Coordinates of N, CA and C and ligand atoms in Angstrom, one line a residue:
M483 N 4.4 20.8 16.3 CA 5.2 19.6 16.2 C 6.0 19.4 17.6
G484 N 6.9 18.5 17.6 CA 7.7 18.3 18.9 C 7.3 17.0 19.5
G485 N 7.7 16.7 20.7 CA 7.4 15.4 21.3 C 8.3 14.3 20.7
H486 N 7.9 13.1 20.9 CA 8.7 12.0 20.4 C 8.4 11.5 19.0
Q487 N 7.2 11.9 18.5 CA 6.9 11.5 17.2 C 5.8 12.5 16.6
T488 N 5.8 12.5 15.3 CA 4.9 13.4 14.6 C 4.3 12.7 13.4
Y489 N 3.0 12.9 13.2 CA 2.4 12.4 12.0 C 2.1 13.5 11.1
L490 N 2.7 13.6 9.9 CA 2.4 14.6 8.9 C 1.3 14.1 8.0
V491 N 0.3 14.9 7.7 CA -0.7 14.5 6.8 C -0.8 15.5 5.6
A492 N -0.8 15.0 4.4 CA -1.0 15.9 3.2 C -2.5 15.9 2.9
W493 N -3.0 17.1 2.7 CA -4.4 17.3 2.4 C -4.6 17.9 1.0
E494 N -5.7 17.4 0.3 CA -6.1 18.1 -0.9 C -7.6 18.5 -0.6
G495 N -7.8 19.8 -0.3 CA -9.1 20.2 0.3 C -9.3 19.5 1.6
T496 N -10.4 18.7 1.7 CA -10.7 18.0 2.9 C -10.3 16.5 2.9
E497 N -9.6 16.2 1.8 CA -9.2 14.7 1.6 C -7.8 14.5 2.0
P498 N -7.5 13.6 2.9 CA -6.1 13.3 3.2 C -5.6 12.4 2.1
V499 N -4.4 12.8 1.5 CA -3.9 12.1 0.3 C -2.5 11.5 0.6
G500 N -2.0 11.7 1.8 CA -0.7 11.1 2.1 C -0.3 11.4 3.5
H501 N 0.6 10.6 4.0 CA 1.1 10.8 5.3 C 2.6 10.3 5.5
A502 N 3.2 10.8 6.5 CA 4.5 10.4 6.9 C 4.6 10.5 8.4
H503 N 5.3 9.5 9.0 CA 5.5 9.5 10.5 C 7.0 9.8 10.8
V504 N 7.2 10.7 11.7 CA 8.6 11.1 12.1 C 8.8 10.7 13.5
V505 N 9.8 9.9 13.7 CA 10.2 9.5 15.1 C 11.4 10.4 15.4
W506 N 11.3 11.2 16.5 CA 12.4 12.1 16.8 C 13.6 11.6 17.5
A507 N 13.3 10.5 18.3 CA 14.5 9.9 19.0 C 14.3 8.4 19.0
G508 N 15.4 7.7 19.1 CA 15.4 6.2 19.1 C 15.5 5.6 17.7
G509 N 15.7 6.4 16.7 CA 15.8 5.8 15.3 C 17.1 5.0 15.2
K510 N 17.1 4.2 14.2 CA 18.3 3.3 13.9 C 19.6 4.0 14.0
L511 N 19.7 5.2 13.4 CA 21.0 5.9 13.3 C 21.2 6.9 14.5
G512 N 20.3 7.0 15.4 CA 20.4 8.0 16.5 C 20.0 9.4 16.0
V513 N 19.4 9.5 14.9 CA 18.9 10.8 14.4 C 17.4 10.6 14.0
P514 N 16.7 11.7 13.8 CA 15.2 11.5 13.5 C 15.0 10.6 12.3
E515 N 14.0 9.9 12.3 CA 13.7 8.9 11.3 C 12.3 9.1 10.7
I516 N 12.3 9.2 9.4 CA 11.0 9.3 8.7 C 10.5 7.8 8.4
Q517 N 9.3 7.6 8.8 CA 8.7 6.2 8.6 C 7.4 6.3 7.9
D518 N 6.9 5.1 7.4 CA 5.6 4.9 6.9 C 5.1 6.1 6.0
V519 N 5.9 6.4 5.0 CA 5.5 7.4 4.0 C 4.5 6.7 3.0
F520 N 3.4 7.3 2.8 CA 2.4 6.7 2.0 C 1.6 7.8 1.3
V521 N 1.4 7.6 0.0 CA 0.6 8.5 -0.8 C -0.5 7.7 -1.5
V522 N -1.7 8.2 -1.4 CA -2.9 7.5 -2.0 C -2.6 7.3 -3.5
P523 N -2.8 6.1 -4.1 CA -2.3 5.8 -5.4 C -2.7 6.9 -6.5
A524 N -4.0 7.3 -6.4 CA -4.4 8.3 -7.4 C -3.7 9.6 -7.4
H525 N -3.0 9.9 -6.3 CA -2.3 11.2 -6.1 C -0.8 11.1 -6.2
R526 N -0.3 9.9 -6.7 CA 1.1 9.7 -6.7 C 1.8 10.5 -7.9
R527 N 3.1 10.7 -7.9 CA 3.9 11.4 -8.9 C 3.4 12.9 -9.1
R528 N 2.9 13.4 -8.0 CA 2.6 14.9 -8.0 C 3.4 15.6 -6.9
G529 N 4.4 15.0 -6.4 CA 5.3 15.7 -5.5 C 4.8 15.6 -4.0
I530 N 3.8 14.8 -3.7 CA 3.3 14.8 -2.3 C 4.3 14.1 -1.4
A531 N 4.9 13.0 -1.7 CA 6.0 12.4 -0.8 C 7.1 13.4 -0.7
T532 N 7.5 14.1 -1.8 CA 8.5 15.1 -1.7 C 8.2 16.2 -0.7
A533 N 6.9 16.6 -0.8 CA 6.5 17.7 0.1 C 6.5 17.2 1.6
L534 N 6.0 16.0 1.8 CA 6.0 15.5 3.2 C 7.4 15.4 3.7
T535 N 8.3 14.9 2.9 CA 9.7 14.7 3.3 C 10.3 16.1 3.6
A536 N 10.0 17.1 2.7 CA 10.6 18.4 3.0 C 10.1 19.0 4.3
A537 N 8.8 18.7 4.6 CA 8.2 19.2 5.9 C 9.0 18.6 7.1
A538 N 9.2 17.3 7.0 CA 9.9 16.6 8.0 C 11.3 17.1 8.2
E539 N 12.0 17.4 7.0 CA 13.4 17.9 7.1 C 13.4 19.3 7.7
R540 N 12.4 20.2 7.3 CA 12.4 21.5 7.8 C 12.2 21.5 9.3
E541 N 11.3 20.7 9.8 CA 11.1 20.6 11.3 C 12.3 20.0 12.0
A542 N 13.0 19.0 11.4 CA 14.2 18.5 12.0 C 15.3 19.5 12.1
A543 N 15.5 20.3 11.0 CA 16.5 21.3 11.0 C 16.1 22.4 12.0
A544 N 14.8 22.7 12.1 CA 14.4 23.8 13.1 C 14.7 23.3 14.5
Q545 N 14.7 22.0 14.7 CA 15.0 21.4 16.1 C 16.5 21.2 16.2
D546 N 17.3 21.7 15.2 CA 18.8 21.6 15.3 C 19.4 20.2 15.1
H547 N 18.6 19.4 14.4 CA 19.2 18.1 14.0 C 20.0 18.3 12.7
A548 N 21.1 17.7 12.7 CA 22.0 17.8 11.5 C 21.8 16.8 10.5
R549 N 21.0 15.7 10.8 CA 20.8 14.6 9.9 C 19.4 14.1 10.1
I550 N 18.9 13.4 9.0 CA 17.6 12.7 9.2 C 17.7 11.4 8.4
S551 N 17.0 10.4 8.8 CA 17.1 9.1 8.1 C 15.8 8.5 7.7
L552 N 15.9 7.4 7.0 CA 14.7 6.6 6.7 C 15.2 5.3 6.2
G553 N 14.3 4.3 6.3 CA 14.6 3.0 5.8 C 13.5 2.6 4.8
H554 N 14.0 2.0 3.7 CA 13.0 1.5 2.7 C 13.3 0.0 2.4
S555 N 12.2 -0.6 1.9 CA 12.4 -2.0 1.6 C 13.4 -2.2 0.4
I556 N 14.2 -3.2 0.5 CA 15.3 -3.4 -0.5 C 14.7 -3.5 -1.9
A557 N 13.4 -4.0 -2.0 CA 12.8 -4.2 -3.3 C 12.0 -3.0 -3.8
N558 N 12.0 -1.9 -3.0 CA 11.1 -0.7 -3.3 C 11.9 0.3 -4.1
D559 N 12.0 0.0 -5.5 CA 12.7 0.9 -6.4 C 12.2 2.3 -6.4
V560 N 10.8 2.4 -6.3 CA 10.2 3.7 -6.4 C 10.7 4.6 -5.2
A561 N 10.6 4.0 -4.0 CA 11.1 4.8 -2.8 C 12.6 5.1 -3.0
R562 N 13.4 4.2 -3.5 CA 14.8 4.5 -3.6 C 15.0 5.6 -4.6
R563 N 14.2 5.7 -5.7 CA 14.4 6.8 -6.6 C 13.9 8.1 -6.0
V564 N 12.8 8.1 -5.3 CA 12.3 9.3 -4.7 C 13.4 9.9 -3.8
Y565 N 13.9 9.0 -2.9 CA 14.8 9.5 -1.9 C 16.2 9.8 -2.4
E566 N 16.7 9.1 -3.4 CA 18.0 9.5 -4.0 C 17.8 10.8 -4.6
R567 N 16.7 11.1 -5.3 CA 16.5 12.4 -6.0 C 16.5 13.5 -4.9
L568 N 16.0 13.2 -3.7 CA 16.0 14.2 -2.6 C 17.3 14.3 -1.9
G569 N 18.3 13.6 -2.3 CA 19.6 13.8 -1.7 C 20.0 12.8 -0.6
Y570 N 19.1 11.8 -0.4 CA 19.5 10.8 0.6 C 20.5 9.8 0.1
R571 N 21.4 9.3 1.0 CA 22.4 8.4 0.6 C 22.4 7.2 1.5
N572 N 23.0 6.1 1.0 CA 23.1 4.9 1.9 C 23.8 5.3 3.2
A573 N 23.2 4.8 4.3 CA 23.8 5.2 5.6 C 25.0 4.3 5.9
G574 N 25.3 3.3 5.1 CA 26.5 2.5 5.4 C 26.2 1.3 6.4
L575 N 24.9 1.2 6.7 CA 24.6 0.1 7.6 C 24.3 -1.2 6.8
D576 N 24.5 -2.4 7.4 CA 24.1 -3.6 6.7 C 22.6 -3.5 6.5
P577 N 22.1 -4.1 5.4 CA 20.7 -4.3 5.2 C 20.1 -5.0 6.5
E578 N 18.9 -4.5 6.9 CA 18.3 -5.0 8.1 C 17.1 -5.9 7.9
R579 N 17.2 -7.2 8.3 CA 16.0 -8.0 8.1 C 15.0 -7.7 9.2
V580 N 13.8 -7.5 8.8 CA 12.7 -7.1 9.8 C 11.6 -8.2 9.7
Q581 N 11.4 -8.9 10.8 CA 10.3 -9.9 10.8 C 9.4 -9.7 12.0
G582 N 8.2 -10.1 11.8 CA 7.2 -10.0 13.0 C 6.1 -9.1 12.7
T583 N 5.4 -8.7 13.8 CA 4.2 -7.9 13.6 C 4.5 -6.4 13.9
V584 N 4.2 -5.6 13.0 CA 4.4 -4.1 13.2 C 3.1 -3.4 13.0
L585 N 2.9 -2.2 13.6 CA 1.7 -1.5 13.5 C 1.9 -0.6 12.3
M586 N 1.0 -0.7 11.3 CA 1.0 0.2 10.1 C -0.4 0.8 10.0
R587 N -0.4 2.1 10.0 CA -1.7 2.9 9.9 C -2.7 2.3 11.0
G588 N -2.1 2.0 12.2 CA -2.9 1.6 13.3 C -3.3 0.2 13.3
R589 N -2.8 -0.6 12.3 CA -3.2 -2.0 12.2 C -2.0 -2.9 12.3
P590 N -2.1 -4.0 13.0 CA -1.0 -5.0 13.0 C -0.8 -5.6 11.6
V591 N 0.4 -5.6 11.2 CA 0.7 -6.2 9.9 C 1.9 -7.2 10.0
E592 N 1.8 -8.4 9.5 CA 3.0 -9.3 9.5 C 4.0 -8.9 8.4
V593 N 5.2 -8.7 8.8 CA 6.3 -8.3 7.9 C 7.4 -9.3 7.9
D594 N 8.0 -9.5 6.7 CA 9.3 -10.2 6.6 C 10.0 -9.5 5.4
D595 N 10.8 -8.6 5.8 CA 11.4 -7.6 4.8 C 12.8 -7.3 5.1
T596 N 13.5 -6.8 4.1 CA 14.9 -6.3 4.4 C 14.9 -4.8 4.1
L597 N 15.4 -4.0 5.0 CA 15.4 -2.6 4.9 C 16.8 -2.1 4.6
I598 N 16.9 -1.1 3.7 CA 18.1 -0.3 3.4 C 17.9 1.0 4.1
H599 N 18.9 1.4 4.9 CA 18.8 2.7 5.7 C 19.6 3.8 4.9
L600 N 18.8 4.9 4.8 CA 19.4 6.1 4.1 C 19.5 7.2 5.1
V601 N 20.3 8.2 4.7 CA 20.5 9.4 5.6 C 20.7 10.6 4.8
K602 N 20.3 11.7 5.3 CA 20.6 13.0 4.6 C 21.1 14.1 5.6
D603 N 22.1 14.8 5.2 CA 22.6 15.9 6.0 C 21.6 17.1 5.8
L604 N 21.3 17.8 6.9 CA 20.4 18.9 6.9 C 21.1 20.2 7.0
D605 N 20.5 21.2 6.4 CA 21.1 22.5 6.4 C 20.6 23.2 7.7
C606 N 21.3 23.0 8.8 CA 20.9 23.7 10.0 C 22.1 24.4 10.7
R607 N 21.7 25.4 11.4 CA 22.8 26.2 12.1 C 22.8 25.7 13.5
P608 N 24.0 25.4 14.0 CA 24.1 25.1 15.4 C 23.5 26.2 16.3
R609 N 22.8 25.9 17.3 CA 22.2 26.9 18.2 C 23.2 28.0 18.7
E610 N 24.4 27.6 19.0 CA 25.4 28.5 19.6 C 25.7 29.7 18.6
L611 N 25.5 29.5 17.3 CA 25.8 30.5 16.3 C 24.8 31.6 16.4
D612 N 23.6 31.4 16.9 CA 22.5 32.4 17.0 C 22.7 33.3 18.2
T613 N 23.7 33.0 19.1 CA 23.8 33.9 20.2 C 24.9 34.9 20.1
Ligands
COA963 C1 6.9 6.0 -2.7 C2 5.8 7.0 -2.6 C3 5.6 7.5 -1.2 C4 6.1 8.2 -3.6 O1 5.1 9.2 -3.4 P1 4.9 10.3 -4.6 O2 4.0 11.3 -3.9 O3 4.4 9.6 -5.8 O4 6.3 10.8 -4.8 P2 6.7 12.2 -5.5 O5 5.6 12.6 -6.5 O6 7.1 13.1 -4.5 O7 8.0 11.6 -6.4 C5 9.1 12.3 -6.6 C6 10.0 11.6 -7.6 O8 10.1 10.2 -7.3 C7 10.2 9.5 -8.5 N1 9.0 8.6 -8.6 C8 7.8 8.7 -7.9 N2 7.0 7.7 -8.2 C9 7.7 7.0 -9.2 C10 7.3 5.9 -10.0 N3 6.1 5.3 -9.9 N4 8.2 5.4 -10.9 C11 9.4 6.0 -11.0 N5 9.8 7.1 -10.3 C12 8.9 7.6 -9.4 C13 10.3 10.4 -9.6 O9 11.6 10.8 -9.7 C14 9.4 11.5 -9.0 O10 9.7 12.7 -9.7 P3 9.0 12.9 -11.2 O11 7.5 12.6 -11.0 O12 9.3 14.4 -11.4 O13 9.6 12.0 -12.1 C15 4.5 6.4 -3.2 O14 4.7 5.8 -4.4 C16 3.8 5.4 -2.2 O15 3.0 5.7 -1.3 N6 4.2 4.1 -2.4 C17 3.7 3.0 -1.5 C18 4.3 3.1 -0.1 C19 5.8 3.2 -0.1 O16 6.5 2.5 -0.9 N7 6.3 4.1 0.7 C20 7.8 4.3 0.8 C21 8.3 3.9 2.1 S1 10.0 4.4 2.3

């Protein structure tokens, strides 16, 4: 991992069953941001999004980030429940209207949505404590 962004892919055998995109810099809150979490419908509610999120959090903590964020559609109750259960809280930003063309899974998609930004504190040790 490392660099400016990371694509995490969950596999079951040779089948990709979910993914998450992590942007390490330039996120809305100035902390790493998890984006584009998706689990193949037949594999949902088996903890795959939870595992992808935990992997992103582990890597962020390993890179000494104290927080990680994500945005979900205001209408996406499933995502809200998943992330509340994982300890994410409202970041205190105003809901963000997003309009225009975005790239999702490599394809341009027209969006008109309102995002809620969430944030989670990570359990990481400042680098200076290791010396
Ligand atoms: C949201 C999404 C990523 C969740 O993936 P997942 O692998 O099913 O999530 P998990 O299995 O890790 O879910 C953990 C918990 O979230 C909650 N949850 C997940 N799916 C749920 C559902 N359909 N209804 C209610 N709660 C749900 C539950 O609390 C679940 O734990 P439980 O199964 O023990 O009750 C998946 O539904 C998805 O790909 N949706 C379409 C894309 C999307 O909305 N992405 C989110 C962008 S922020």
